[in-house]
PDB file of C-alpha atoms and ligand atoms in Angstrom:
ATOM      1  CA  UNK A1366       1.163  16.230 -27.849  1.00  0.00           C
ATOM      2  CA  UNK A1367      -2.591  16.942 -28.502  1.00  0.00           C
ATOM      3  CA  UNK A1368      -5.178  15.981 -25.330  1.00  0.00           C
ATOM      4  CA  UNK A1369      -5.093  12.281 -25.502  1.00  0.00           C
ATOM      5  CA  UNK A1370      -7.630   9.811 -23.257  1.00  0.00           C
ATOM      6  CA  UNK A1371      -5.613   7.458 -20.603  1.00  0.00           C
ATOM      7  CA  UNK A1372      -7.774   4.397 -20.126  1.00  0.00           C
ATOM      8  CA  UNK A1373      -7.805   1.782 -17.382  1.00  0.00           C
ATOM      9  CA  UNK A1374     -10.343  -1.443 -17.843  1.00  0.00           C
ATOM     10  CA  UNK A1375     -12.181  -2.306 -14.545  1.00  0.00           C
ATOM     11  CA  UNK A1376     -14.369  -5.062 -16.484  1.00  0.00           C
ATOM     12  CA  UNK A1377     -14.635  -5.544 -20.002  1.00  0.00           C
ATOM     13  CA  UNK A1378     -17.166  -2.701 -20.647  1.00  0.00           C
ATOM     14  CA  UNK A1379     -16.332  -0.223 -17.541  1.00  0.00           C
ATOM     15  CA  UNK A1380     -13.377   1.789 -15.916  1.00  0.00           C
ATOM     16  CA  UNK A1381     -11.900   4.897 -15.227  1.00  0.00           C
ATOM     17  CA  UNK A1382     -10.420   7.420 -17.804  1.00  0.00           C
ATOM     18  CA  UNK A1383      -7.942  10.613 -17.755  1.00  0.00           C
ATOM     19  CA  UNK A1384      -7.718  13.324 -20.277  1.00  0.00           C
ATOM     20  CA  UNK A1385      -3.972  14.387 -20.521  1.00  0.00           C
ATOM     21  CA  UNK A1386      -2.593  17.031 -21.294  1.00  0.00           C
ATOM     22  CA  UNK A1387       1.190  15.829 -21.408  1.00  0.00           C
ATOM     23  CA  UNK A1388       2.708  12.497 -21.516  1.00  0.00           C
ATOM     24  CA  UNK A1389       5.380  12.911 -19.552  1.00  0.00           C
ATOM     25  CA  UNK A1390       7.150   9.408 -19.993  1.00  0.00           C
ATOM     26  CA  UNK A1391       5.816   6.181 -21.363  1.00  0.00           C
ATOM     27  CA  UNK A1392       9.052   3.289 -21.086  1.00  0.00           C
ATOM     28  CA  UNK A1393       9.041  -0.389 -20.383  1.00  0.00           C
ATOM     29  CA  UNK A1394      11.526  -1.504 -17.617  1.00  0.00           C
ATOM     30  CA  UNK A1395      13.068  -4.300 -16.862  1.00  0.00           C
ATOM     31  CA  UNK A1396       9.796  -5.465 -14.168  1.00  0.00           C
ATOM     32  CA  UNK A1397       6.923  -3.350 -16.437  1.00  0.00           C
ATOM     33  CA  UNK A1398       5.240  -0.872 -18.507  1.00  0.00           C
ATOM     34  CA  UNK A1399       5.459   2.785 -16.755  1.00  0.00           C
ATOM     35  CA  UNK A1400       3.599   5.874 -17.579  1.00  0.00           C
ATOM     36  CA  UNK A1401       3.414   8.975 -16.459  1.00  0.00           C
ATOM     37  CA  UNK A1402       0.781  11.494 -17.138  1.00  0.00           C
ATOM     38  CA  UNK A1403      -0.114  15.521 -17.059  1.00  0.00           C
ATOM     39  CA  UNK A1404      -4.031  15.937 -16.371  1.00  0.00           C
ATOM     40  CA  UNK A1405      -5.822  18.797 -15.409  1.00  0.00           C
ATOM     41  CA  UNK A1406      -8.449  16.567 -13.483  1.00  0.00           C
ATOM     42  CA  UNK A1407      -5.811  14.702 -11.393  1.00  0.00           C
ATOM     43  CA  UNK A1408      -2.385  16.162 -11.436  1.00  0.00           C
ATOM     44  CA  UNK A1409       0.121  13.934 -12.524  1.00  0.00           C
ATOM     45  CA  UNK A1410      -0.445  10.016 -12.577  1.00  0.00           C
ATOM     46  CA  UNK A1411       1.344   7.346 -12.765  1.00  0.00           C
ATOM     47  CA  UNK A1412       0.757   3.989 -14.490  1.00  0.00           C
ATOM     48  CA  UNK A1413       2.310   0.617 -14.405  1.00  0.00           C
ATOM     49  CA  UNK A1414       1.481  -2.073 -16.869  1.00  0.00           C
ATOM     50  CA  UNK A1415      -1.659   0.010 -17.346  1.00  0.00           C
ATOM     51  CA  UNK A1416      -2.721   0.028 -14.052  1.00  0.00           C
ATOM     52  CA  UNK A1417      -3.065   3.294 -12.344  1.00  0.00           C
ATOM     53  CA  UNK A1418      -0.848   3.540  -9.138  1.00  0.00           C
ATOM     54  CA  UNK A1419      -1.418   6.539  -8.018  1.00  0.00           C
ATOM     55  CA  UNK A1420      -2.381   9.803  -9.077  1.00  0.00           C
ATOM     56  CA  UNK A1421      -1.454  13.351  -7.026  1.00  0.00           C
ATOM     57  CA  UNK A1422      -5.038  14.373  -6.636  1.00  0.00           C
ATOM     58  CA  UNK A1423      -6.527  11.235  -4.423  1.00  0.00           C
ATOM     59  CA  UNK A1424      -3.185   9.493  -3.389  1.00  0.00           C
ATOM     60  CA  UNK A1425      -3.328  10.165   0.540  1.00  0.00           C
ATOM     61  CA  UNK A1426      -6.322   8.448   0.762  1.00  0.00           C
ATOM     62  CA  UNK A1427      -4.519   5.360   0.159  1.00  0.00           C
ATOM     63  CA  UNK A1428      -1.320   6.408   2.117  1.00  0.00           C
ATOM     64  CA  UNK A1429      -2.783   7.538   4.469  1.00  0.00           C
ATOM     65  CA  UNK A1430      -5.003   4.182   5.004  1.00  0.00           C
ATOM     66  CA  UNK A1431      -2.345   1.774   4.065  1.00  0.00           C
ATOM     67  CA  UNK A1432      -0.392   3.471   7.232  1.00  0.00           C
ATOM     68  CA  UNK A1433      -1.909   4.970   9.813  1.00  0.00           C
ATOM     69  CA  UNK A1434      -4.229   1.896  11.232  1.00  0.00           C
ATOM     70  CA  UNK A1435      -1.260   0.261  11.895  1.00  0.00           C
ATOM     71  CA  UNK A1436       1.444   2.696  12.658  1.00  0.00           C
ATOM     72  CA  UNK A1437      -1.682   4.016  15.626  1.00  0.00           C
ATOM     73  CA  UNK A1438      -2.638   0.593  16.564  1.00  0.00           C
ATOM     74  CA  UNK A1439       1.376  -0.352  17.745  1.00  0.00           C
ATOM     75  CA  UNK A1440       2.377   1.123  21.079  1.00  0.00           C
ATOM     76  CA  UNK A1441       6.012   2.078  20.173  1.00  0.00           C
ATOM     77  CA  UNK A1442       7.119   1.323  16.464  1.00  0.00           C
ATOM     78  CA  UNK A1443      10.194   1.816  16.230  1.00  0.00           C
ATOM     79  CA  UNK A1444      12.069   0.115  13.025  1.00  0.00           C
ATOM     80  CA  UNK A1445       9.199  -0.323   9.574  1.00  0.00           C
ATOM     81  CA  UNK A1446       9.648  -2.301   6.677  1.00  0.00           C
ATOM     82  CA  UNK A1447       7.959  -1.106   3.696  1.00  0.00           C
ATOM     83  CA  UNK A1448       7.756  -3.690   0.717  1.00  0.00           C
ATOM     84  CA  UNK A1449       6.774  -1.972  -2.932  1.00  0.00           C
ATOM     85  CA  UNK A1450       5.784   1.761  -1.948  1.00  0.00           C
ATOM     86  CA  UNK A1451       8.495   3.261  -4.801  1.00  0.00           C
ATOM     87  CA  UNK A1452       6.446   6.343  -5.411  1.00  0.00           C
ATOM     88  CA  UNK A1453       6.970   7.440  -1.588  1.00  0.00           C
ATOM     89  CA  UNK A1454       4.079   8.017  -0.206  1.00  0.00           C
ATOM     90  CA  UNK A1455       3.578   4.663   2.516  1.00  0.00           C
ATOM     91  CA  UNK A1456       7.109   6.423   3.461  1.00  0.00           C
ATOM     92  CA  UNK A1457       5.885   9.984   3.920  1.00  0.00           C
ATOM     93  CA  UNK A1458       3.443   9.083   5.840  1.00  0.00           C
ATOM     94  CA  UNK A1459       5.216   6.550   8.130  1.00  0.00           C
ATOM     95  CA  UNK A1460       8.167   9.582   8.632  1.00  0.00           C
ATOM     96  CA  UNK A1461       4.861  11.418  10.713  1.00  0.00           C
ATOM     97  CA  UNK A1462       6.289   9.630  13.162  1.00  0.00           C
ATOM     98  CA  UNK A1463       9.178   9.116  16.044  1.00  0.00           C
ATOM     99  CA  UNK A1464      10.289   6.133  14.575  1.00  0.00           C
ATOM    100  CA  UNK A1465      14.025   4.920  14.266  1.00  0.00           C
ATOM    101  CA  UNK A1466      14.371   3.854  11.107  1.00  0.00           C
ATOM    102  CA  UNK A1467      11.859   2.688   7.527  1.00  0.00           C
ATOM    103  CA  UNK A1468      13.388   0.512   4.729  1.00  0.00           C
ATOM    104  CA  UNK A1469      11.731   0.387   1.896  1.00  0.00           C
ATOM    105  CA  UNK A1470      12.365  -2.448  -0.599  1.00  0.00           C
ATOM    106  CA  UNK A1471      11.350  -1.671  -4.282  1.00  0.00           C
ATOM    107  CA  UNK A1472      12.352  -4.121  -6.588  1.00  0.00           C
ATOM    108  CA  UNK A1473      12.390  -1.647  -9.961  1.00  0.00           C
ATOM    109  CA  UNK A1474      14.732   1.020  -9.390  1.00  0.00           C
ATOM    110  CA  UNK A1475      13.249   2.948 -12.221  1.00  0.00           C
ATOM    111  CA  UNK A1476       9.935   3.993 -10.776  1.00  0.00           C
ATOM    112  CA  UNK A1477      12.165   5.393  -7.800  1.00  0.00           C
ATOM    113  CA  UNK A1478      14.148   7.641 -10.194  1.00  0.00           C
ATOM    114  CA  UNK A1479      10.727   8.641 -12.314  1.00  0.00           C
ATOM    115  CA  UNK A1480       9.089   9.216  -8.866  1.00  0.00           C
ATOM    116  CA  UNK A1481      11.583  11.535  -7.669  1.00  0.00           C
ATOM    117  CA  UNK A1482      11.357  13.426 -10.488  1.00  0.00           C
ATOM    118  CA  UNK A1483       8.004  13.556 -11.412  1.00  0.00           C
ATOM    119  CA  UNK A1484       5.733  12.855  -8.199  1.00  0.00           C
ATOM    120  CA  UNK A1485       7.944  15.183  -5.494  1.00  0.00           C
ATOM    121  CA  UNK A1486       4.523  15.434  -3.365  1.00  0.00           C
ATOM    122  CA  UNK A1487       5.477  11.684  -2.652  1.00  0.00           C
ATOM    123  CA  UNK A1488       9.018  11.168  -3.122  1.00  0.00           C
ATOM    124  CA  UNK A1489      10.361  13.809  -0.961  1.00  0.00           C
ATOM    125  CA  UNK A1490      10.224  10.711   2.047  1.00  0.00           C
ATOM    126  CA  UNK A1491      13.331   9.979  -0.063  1.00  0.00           C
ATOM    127  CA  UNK A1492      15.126  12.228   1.408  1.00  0.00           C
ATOM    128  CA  UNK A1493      15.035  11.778   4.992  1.00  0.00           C
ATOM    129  CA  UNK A1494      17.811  10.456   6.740  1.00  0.00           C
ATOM    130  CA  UNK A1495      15.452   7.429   8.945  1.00  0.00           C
ATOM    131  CA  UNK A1496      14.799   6.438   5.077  1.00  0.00           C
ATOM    132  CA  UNK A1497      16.901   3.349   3.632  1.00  0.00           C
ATOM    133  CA  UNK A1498      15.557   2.582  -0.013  1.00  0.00           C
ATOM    134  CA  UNK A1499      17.035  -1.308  -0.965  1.00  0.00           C
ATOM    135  CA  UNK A1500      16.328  -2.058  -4.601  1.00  0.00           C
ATOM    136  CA  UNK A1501      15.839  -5.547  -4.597  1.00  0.00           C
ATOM    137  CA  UNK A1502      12.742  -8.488  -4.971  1.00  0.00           C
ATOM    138  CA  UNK A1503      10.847  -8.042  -1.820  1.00  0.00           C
ATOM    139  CA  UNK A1504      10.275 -12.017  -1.323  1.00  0.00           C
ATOM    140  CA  UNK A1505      13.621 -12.233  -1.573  1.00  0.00           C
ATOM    141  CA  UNK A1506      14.805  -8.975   0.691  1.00  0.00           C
ATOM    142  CA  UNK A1507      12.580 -10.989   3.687  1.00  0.00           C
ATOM    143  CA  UNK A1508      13.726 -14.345   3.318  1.00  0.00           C
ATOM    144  CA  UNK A1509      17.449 -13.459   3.368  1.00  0.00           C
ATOM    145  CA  UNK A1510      17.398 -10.693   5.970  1.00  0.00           C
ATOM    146  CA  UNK A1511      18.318 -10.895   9.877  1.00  0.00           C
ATOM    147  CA  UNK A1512      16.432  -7.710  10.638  1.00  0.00           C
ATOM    148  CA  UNK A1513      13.450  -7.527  12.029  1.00  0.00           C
ATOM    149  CA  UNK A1514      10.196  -4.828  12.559  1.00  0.00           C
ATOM    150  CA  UNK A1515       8.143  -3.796  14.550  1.00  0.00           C
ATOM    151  CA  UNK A1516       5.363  -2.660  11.325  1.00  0.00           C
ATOM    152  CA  UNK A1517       5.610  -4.154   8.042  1.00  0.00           C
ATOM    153  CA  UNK A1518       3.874  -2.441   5.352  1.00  0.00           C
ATOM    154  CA  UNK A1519       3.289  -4.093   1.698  1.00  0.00           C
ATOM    155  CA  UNK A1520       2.498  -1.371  -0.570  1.00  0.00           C
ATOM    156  CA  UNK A1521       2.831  -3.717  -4.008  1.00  0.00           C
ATOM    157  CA  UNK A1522       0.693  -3.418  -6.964  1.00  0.00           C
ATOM    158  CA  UNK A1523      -1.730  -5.596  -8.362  1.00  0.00           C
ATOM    159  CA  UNK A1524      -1.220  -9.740  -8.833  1.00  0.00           C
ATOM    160  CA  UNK A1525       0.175  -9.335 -11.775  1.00  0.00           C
ATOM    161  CA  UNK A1526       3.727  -9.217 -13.221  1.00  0.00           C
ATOM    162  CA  UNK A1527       6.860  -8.741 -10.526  1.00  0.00           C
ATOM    163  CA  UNK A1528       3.637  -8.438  -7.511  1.00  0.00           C
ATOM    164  CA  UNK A1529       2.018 -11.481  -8.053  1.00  0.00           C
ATOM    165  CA  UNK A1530       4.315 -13.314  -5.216  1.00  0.00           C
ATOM    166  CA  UNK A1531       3.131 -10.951  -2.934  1.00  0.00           C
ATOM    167  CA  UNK A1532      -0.055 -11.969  -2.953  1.00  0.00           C
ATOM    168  CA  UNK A1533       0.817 -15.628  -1.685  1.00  0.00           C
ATOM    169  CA  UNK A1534       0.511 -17.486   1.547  1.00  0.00           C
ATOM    170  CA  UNK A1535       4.346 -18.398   1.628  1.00  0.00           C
ATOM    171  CA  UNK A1536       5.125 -14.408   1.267  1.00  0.00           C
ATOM    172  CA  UNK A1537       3.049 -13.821   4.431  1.00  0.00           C
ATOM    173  CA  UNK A1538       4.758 -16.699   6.161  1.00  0.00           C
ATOM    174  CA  UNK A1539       8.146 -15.509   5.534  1.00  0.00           C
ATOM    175  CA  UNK A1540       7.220 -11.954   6.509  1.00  0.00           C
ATOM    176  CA  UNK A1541       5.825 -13.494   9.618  1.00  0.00           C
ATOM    177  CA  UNK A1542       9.580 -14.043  10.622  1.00  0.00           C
ATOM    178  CA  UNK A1543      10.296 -10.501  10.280  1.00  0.00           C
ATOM    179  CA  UNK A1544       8.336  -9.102  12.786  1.00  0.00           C
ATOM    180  CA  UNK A1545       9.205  -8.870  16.039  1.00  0.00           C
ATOM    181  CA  UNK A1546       6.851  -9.694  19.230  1.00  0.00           C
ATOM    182  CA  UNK A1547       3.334  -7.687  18.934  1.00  0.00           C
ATOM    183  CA  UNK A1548       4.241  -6.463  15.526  1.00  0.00           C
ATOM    184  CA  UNK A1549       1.967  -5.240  12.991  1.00  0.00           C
ATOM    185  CA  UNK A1550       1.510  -6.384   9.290  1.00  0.00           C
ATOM    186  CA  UNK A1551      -0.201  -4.389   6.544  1.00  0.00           C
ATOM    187  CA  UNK A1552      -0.886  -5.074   3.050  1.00  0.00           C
ATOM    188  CA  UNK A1553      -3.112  -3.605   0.380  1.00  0.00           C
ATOM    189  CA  UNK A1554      -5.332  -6.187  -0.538  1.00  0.00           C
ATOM    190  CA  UNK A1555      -7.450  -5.317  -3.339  1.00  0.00           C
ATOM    191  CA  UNK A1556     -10.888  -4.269  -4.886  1.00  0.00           C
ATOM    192  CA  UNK A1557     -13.894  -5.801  -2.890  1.00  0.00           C
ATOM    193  CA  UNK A1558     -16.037  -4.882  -5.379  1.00  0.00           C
ATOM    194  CA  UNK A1559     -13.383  -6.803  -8.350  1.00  0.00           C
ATOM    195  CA  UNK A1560     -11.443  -9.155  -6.225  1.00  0.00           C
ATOM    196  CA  UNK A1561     -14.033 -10.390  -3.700  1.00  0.00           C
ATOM    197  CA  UNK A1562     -13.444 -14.424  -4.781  1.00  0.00           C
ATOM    198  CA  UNK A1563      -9.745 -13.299  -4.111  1.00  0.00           C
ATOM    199  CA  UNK A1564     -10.206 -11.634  -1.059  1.00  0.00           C
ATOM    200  CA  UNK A1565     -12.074 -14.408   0.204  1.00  0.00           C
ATOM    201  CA  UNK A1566      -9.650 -16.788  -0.773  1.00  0.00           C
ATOM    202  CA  UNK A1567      -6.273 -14.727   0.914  1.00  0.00           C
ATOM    203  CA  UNK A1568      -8.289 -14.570   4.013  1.00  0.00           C
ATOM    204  CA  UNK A1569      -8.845 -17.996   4.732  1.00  0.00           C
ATOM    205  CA  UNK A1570      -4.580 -18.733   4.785  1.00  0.00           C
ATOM    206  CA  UNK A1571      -4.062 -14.932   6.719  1.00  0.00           C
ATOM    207  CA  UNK A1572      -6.410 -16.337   9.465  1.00  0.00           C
ATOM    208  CA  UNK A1573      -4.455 -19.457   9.535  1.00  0.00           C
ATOM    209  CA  UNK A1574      -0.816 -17.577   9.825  1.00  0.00           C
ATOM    210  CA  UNK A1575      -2.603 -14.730  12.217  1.00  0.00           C
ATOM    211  CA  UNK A1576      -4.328 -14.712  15.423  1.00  0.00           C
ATOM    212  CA  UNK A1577      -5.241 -10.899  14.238  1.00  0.00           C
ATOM    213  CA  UNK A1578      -6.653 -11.063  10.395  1.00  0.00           C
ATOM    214  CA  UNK A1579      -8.992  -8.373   9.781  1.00  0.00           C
ATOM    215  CA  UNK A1580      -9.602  -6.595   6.615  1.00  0.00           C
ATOM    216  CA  UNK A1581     -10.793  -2.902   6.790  1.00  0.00           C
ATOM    217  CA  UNK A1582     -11.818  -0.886   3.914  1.00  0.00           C
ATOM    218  CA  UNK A1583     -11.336   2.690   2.339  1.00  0.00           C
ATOM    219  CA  UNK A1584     -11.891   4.836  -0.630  1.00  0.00           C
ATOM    220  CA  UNK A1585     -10.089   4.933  -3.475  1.00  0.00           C
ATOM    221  CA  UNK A1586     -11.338   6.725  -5.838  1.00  0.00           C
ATOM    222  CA  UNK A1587      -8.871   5.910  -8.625  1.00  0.00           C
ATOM    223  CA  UNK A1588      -9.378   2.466  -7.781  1.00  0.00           C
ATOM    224  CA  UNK A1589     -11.188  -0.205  -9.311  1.00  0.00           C
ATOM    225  CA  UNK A1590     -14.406   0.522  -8.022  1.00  0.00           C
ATOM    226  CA  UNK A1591     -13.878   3.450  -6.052  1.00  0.00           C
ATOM    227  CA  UNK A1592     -13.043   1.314  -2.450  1.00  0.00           C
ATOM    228  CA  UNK A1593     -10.235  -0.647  -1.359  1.00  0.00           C
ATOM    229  CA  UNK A1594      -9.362  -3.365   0.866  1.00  0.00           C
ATOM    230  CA  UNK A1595      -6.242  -3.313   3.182  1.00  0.00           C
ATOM    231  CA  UNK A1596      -5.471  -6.758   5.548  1.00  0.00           C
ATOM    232  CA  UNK A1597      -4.342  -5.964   9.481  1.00  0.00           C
ATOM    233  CA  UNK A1598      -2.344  -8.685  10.751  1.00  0.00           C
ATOM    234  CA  UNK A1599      -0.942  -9.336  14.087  1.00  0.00           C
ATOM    235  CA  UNK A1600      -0.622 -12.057  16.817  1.00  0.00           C
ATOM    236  CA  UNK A1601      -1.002  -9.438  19.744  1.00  0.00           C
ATOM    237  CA  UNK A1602      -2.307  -6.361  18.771  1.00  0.00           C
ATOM    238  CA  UNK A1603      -5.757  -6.257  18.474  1.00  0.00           C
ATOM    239  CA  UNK A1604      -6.555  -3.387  16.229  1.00  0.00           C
ATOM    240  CA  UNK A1605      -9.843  -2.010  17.823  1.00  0.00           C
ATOM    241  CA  UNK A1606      -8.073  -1.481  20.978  1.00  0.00           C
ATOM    242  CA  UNK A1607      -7.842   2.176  22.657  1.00  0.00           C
ATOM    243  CA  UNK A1608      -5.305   4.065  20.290  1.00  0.00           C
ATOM    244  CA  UNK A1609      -2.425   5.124  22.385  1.00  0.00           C
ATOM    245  CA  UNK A1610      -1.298   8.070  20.570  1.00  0.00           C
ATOM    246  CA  UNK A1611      -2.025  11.082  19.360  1.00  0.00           C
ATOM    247  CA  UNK A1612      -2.922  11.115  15.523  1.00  0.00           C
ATOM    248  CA  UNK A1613      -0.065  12.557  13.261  1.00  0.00           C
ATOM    249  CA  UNK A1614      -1.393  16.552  12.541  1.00  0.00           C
ATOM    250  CA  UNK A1615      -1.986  17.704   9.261  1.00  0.00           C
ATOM    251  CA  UNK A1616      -3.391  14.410   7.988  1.00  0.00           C
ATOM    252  CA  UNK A1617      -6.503  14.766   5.238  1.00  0.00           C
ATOM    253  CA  UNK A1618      -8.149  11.607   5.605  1.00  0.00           C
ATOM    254  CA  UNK A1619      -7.357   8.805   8.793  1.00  0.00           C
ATOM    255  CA  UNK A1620      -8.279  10.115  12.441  1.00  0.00           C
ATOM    256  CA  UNK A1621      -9.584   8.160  15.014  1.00  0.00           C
ATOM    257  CA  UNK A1622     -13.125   7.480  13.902  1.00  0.00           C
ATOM    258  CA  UNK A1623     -11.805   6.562  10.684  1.00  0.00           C
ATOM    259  CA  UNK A1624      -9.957   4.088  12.376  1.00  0.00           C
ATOM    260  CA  UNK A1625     -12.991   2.680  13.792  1.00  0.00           C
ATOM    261  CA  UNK A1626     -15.355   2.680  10.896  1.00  0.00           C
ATOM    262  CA  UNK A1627     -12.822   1.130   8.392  1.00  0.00           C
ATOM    263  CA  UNK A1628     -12.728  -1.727  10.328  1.00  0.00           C
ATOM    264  CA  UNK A1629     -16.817  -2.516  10.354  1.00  0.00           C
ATOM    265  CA  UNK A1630     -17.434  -4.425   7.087  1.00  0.00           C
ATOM    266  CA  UNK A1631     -20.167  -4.186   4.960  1.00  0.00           C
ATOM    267  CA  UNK A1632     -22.284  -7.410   4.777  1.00  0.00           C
ATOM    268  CA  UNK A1633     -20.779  -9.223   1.403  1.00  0.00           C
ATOM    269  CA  UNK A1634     -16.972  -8.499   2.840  1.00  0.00           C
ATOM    270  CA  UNK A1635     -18.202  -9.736   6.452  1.00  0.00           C
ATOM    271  CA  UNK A1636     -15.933 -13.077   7.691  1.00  0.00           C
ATOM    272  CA  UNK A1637     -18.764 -15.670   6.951  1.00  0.00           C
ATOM    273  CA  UNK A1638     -16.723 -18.661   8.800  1.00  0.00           C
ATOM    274  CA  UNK A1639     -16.667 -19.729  12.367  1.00  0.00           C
ATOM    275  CA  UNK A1640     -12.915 -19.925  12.922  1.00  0.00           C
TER     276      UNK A1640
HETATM  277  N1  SAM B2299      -0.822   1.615  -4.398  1.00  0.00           N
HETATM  278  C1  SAM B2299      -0.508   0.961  -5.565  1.00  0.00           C
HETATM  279  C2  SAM B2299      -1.527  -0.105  -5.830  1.00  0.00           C
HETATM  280  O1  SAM B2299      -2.245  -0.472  -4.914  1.00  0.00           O
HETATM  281  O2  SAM B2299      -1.622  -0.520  -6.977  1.00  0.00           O
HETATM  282  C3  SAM B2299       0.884   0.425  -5.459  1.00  0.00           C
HETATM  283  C4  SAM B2299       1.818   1.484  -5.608  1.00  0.00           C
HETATM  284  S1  SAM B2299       3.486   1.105  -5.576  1.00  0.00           S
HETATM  285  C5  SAM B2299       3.964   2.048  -6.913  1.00  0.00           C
HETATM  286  C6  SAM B2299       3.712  -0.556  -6.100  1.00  0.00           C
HETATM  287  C7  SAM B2299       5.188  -0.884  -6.242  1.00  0.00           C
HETATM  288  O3  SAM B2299       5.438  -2.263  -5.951  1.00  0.00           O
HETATM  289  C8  SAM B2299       5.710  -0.672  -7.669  1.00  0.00           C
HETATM  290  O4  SAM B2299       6.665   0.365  -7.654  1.00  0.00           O
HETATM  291  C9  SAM B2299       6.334  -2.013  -8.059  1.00  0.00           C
HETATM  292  O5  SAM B2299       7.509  -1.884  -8.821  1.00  0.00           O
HETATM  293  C10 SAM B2299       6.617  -2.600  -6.664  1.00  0.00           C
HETATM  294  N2  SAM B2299       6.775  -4.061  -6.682  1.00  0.00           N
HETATM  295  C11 SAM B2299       6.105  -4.964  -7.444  1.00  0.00           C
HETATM  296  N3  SAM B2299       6.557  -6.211  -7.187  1.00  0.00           N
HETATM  297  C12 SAM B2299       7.536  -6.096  -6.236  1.00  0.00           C
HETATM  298  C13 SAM B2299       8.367  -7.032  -5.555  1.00  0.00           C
HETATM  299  N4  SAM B2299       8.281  -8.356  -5.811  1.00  0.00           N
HETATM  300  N5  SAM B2299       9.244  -6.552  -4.629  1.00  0.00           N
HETATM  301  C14 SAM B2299       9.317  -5.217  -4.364  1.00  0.00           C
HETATM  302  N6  SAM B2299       8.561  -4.273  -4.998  1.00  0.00           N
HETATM  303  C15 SAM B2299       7.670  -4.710  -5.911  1.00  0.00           C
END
C-alpha cells in the first residue's frame, strides 16, 4: 500500500494527521469501525470509528494519568475495576502495583484480539495472572455484579457509539455501588479545549453523586487539542492529601509533582459554583 494520510477532525477545519506506511487492518465490528495503522512518526495507532485511541508513541501519557492519581491517592487498593481499557494499557499500569486482583470489562472482544496482536507494548497486561478480562457492556457488567473495588477506572472512548452511556449520570450512580468504603473513581473525561460545555455539564451531577469531584488535567498529544481531562471521584479520599506510597519505578510521565500540578486548573476549567 503506497504512504496514505490518516485523518482525524478536531473542528471542521482543524485536527491531527498520520502518514502511514502500512494499514495493518481496517474492519467494522459488531460495536465500531477499527483501524490500525504503521507510521513512522507514531508507531502503530489505533482508530475506532475514526477516532484515534491510542497510538504507541504518546500512549503512557494517558495511562499513566488515567492511573496513577488514583491508584497513589488510595492507601491499600487491593481489587480494580477497569471499564473500556481493551488496548491494555490502564491494566499495565495498574499491574505496577501489589494489588489482588484488576477486571477489566471491554464490551468488543475484537479490539482485545487486534490489541494483542498488534499493540504488545499494551496488551502484554493480558497476560498476567491478577488480570480477569470480561467481555461484556460495562453499564451492564456494574449493575448486575456483587463485587465490589476499591479503584474503579473508566477508560471508554468518546460519547459516541457503544461509550456514550458512559458518559451519563445514572452510569456514575451505579458505579457508585461498586466501590467499597474510601474508594476511588476515575474516568477520562474529555477535551477541555473541545468539550468544555460538556465538561461543565458532567461536573455539576459528579459533584452531586461525590463529596470528592475534581477534574485534573494532562497532555495528550494525540488528543483533541493536545490536553485532556480526567474526573477524581471519591467520598473519603481527598486527592491532594500526603501520597502514602512510593511511586511505581520506571514510570515516564506521573510522579509526585505531577500529581500535584494536574490537579490546579487553569482559569476557564476552574469550578465557577459555590457548592
Ligand atoms: N483512551 C481512549 C480514549 O480516551 O479515547 C480510550 C481507549 S479504549 C480503547 C476505549 C475502549 O472502550 C474501546 O475498546 C471500546 O470498545 C470500549 N468501550 C466502549 N463502550 C463500552 C462499554 N459500554 N462497555 C465497555 N467497554 C466499552
Amino acid at each position: 500500500m503506497k504512504e496514505t494520510e490518516v485523518r482525524e477532525f478536531h473542528t471542521p477545519g482543524s485536527g491531527i494527521f498520520f502518514r502511514a506506511e502500512r494499514r495493518l487492518l481496517s474492519e467494522r465490528t459488531p460495536f465500531q469501525k477499527m483501524e490500525v495503522y504503521e507510521t513512522a512518526s507514531h508507531g502503530r495507532v489505533l482508530l475506532l470509528d475514526g477516532l484515534v485511541q491510542t497510538t504507541e508513541m504518546d500512549e503512557f501519557f494517558y495511562h499513566e494519568m488515567l492511573v496513577h492519581p488514583a491508584l497513589m491517592a488510595h492507601s491499600r487498593p487491593r481489587d480494580i475495576l477497569i471499564i473500556g481499557g481493551g488496548d491494555g494499557g490502564a491494566l499495565r499500569e495498574v499491574l505496577r502495583y501489589r494489588i489482588r486482583s484488576a477486571v477489566l470489562v471491554e464490551i468488543d472482544a475484537r479490539v482485545i484480539e487486534v490489541c494483542r496482536k498488534h499493540f504488545p507494548g499494551l496488551s502484554l497486561s493480558f497476560r498476567d495472572k491478577r488480570a480477569e478480562i470480561v467481555v461484556e457492556d460495562g453499564n451492564r457488567f456494574i449493575r448486575e455484579t456483587d463485587r465490589r473495588f476499591d479503584v474503579i477506572l473508566v477508560d471508554s472512548s468518546d460519547p459516541v457509539g457503544p461509550s456514550t452511556v458512559l458518559h451519563q449520570r445514572r452510569f456514575y450512580a451505579s458505579l457508585k455501588t461498586c466501590l467499597r468504603p474510601g474508594g476511588i473513581i476515575v474516568s477520562q473525561a474529555g477535551a477541555p479545549l473541545f468539550h468544555l460545555e460538556h465538561l461543565r455539564k458532567k461536573r455539576v451531577f459528579l459533584k452531586e453523586l461525590f463529596t470528592f469531584a475534581r477534574y485534573y488535567i494532562g497532555p495528550a498529544p494525540t488528543y483533541p487539542g493536545g490536553l485532556w481531562c480526567y474526573a477524581y471521584l471519591s467520598d473519603r479520599v481527598d486527592p491532594m492529601k500526603r501520597l502514602s506510597k512510593n511511586v511505581p519505578r520506571k514510570l515516564r510521565y506521573y510522579n509526585a509533582d505531577v500529581h500535584r500540578a494536574a490537579f490546579a486548573l487553569p482559569e476557564f476549567l476552574k469550578d465557577r459554583s459555590r457548592r
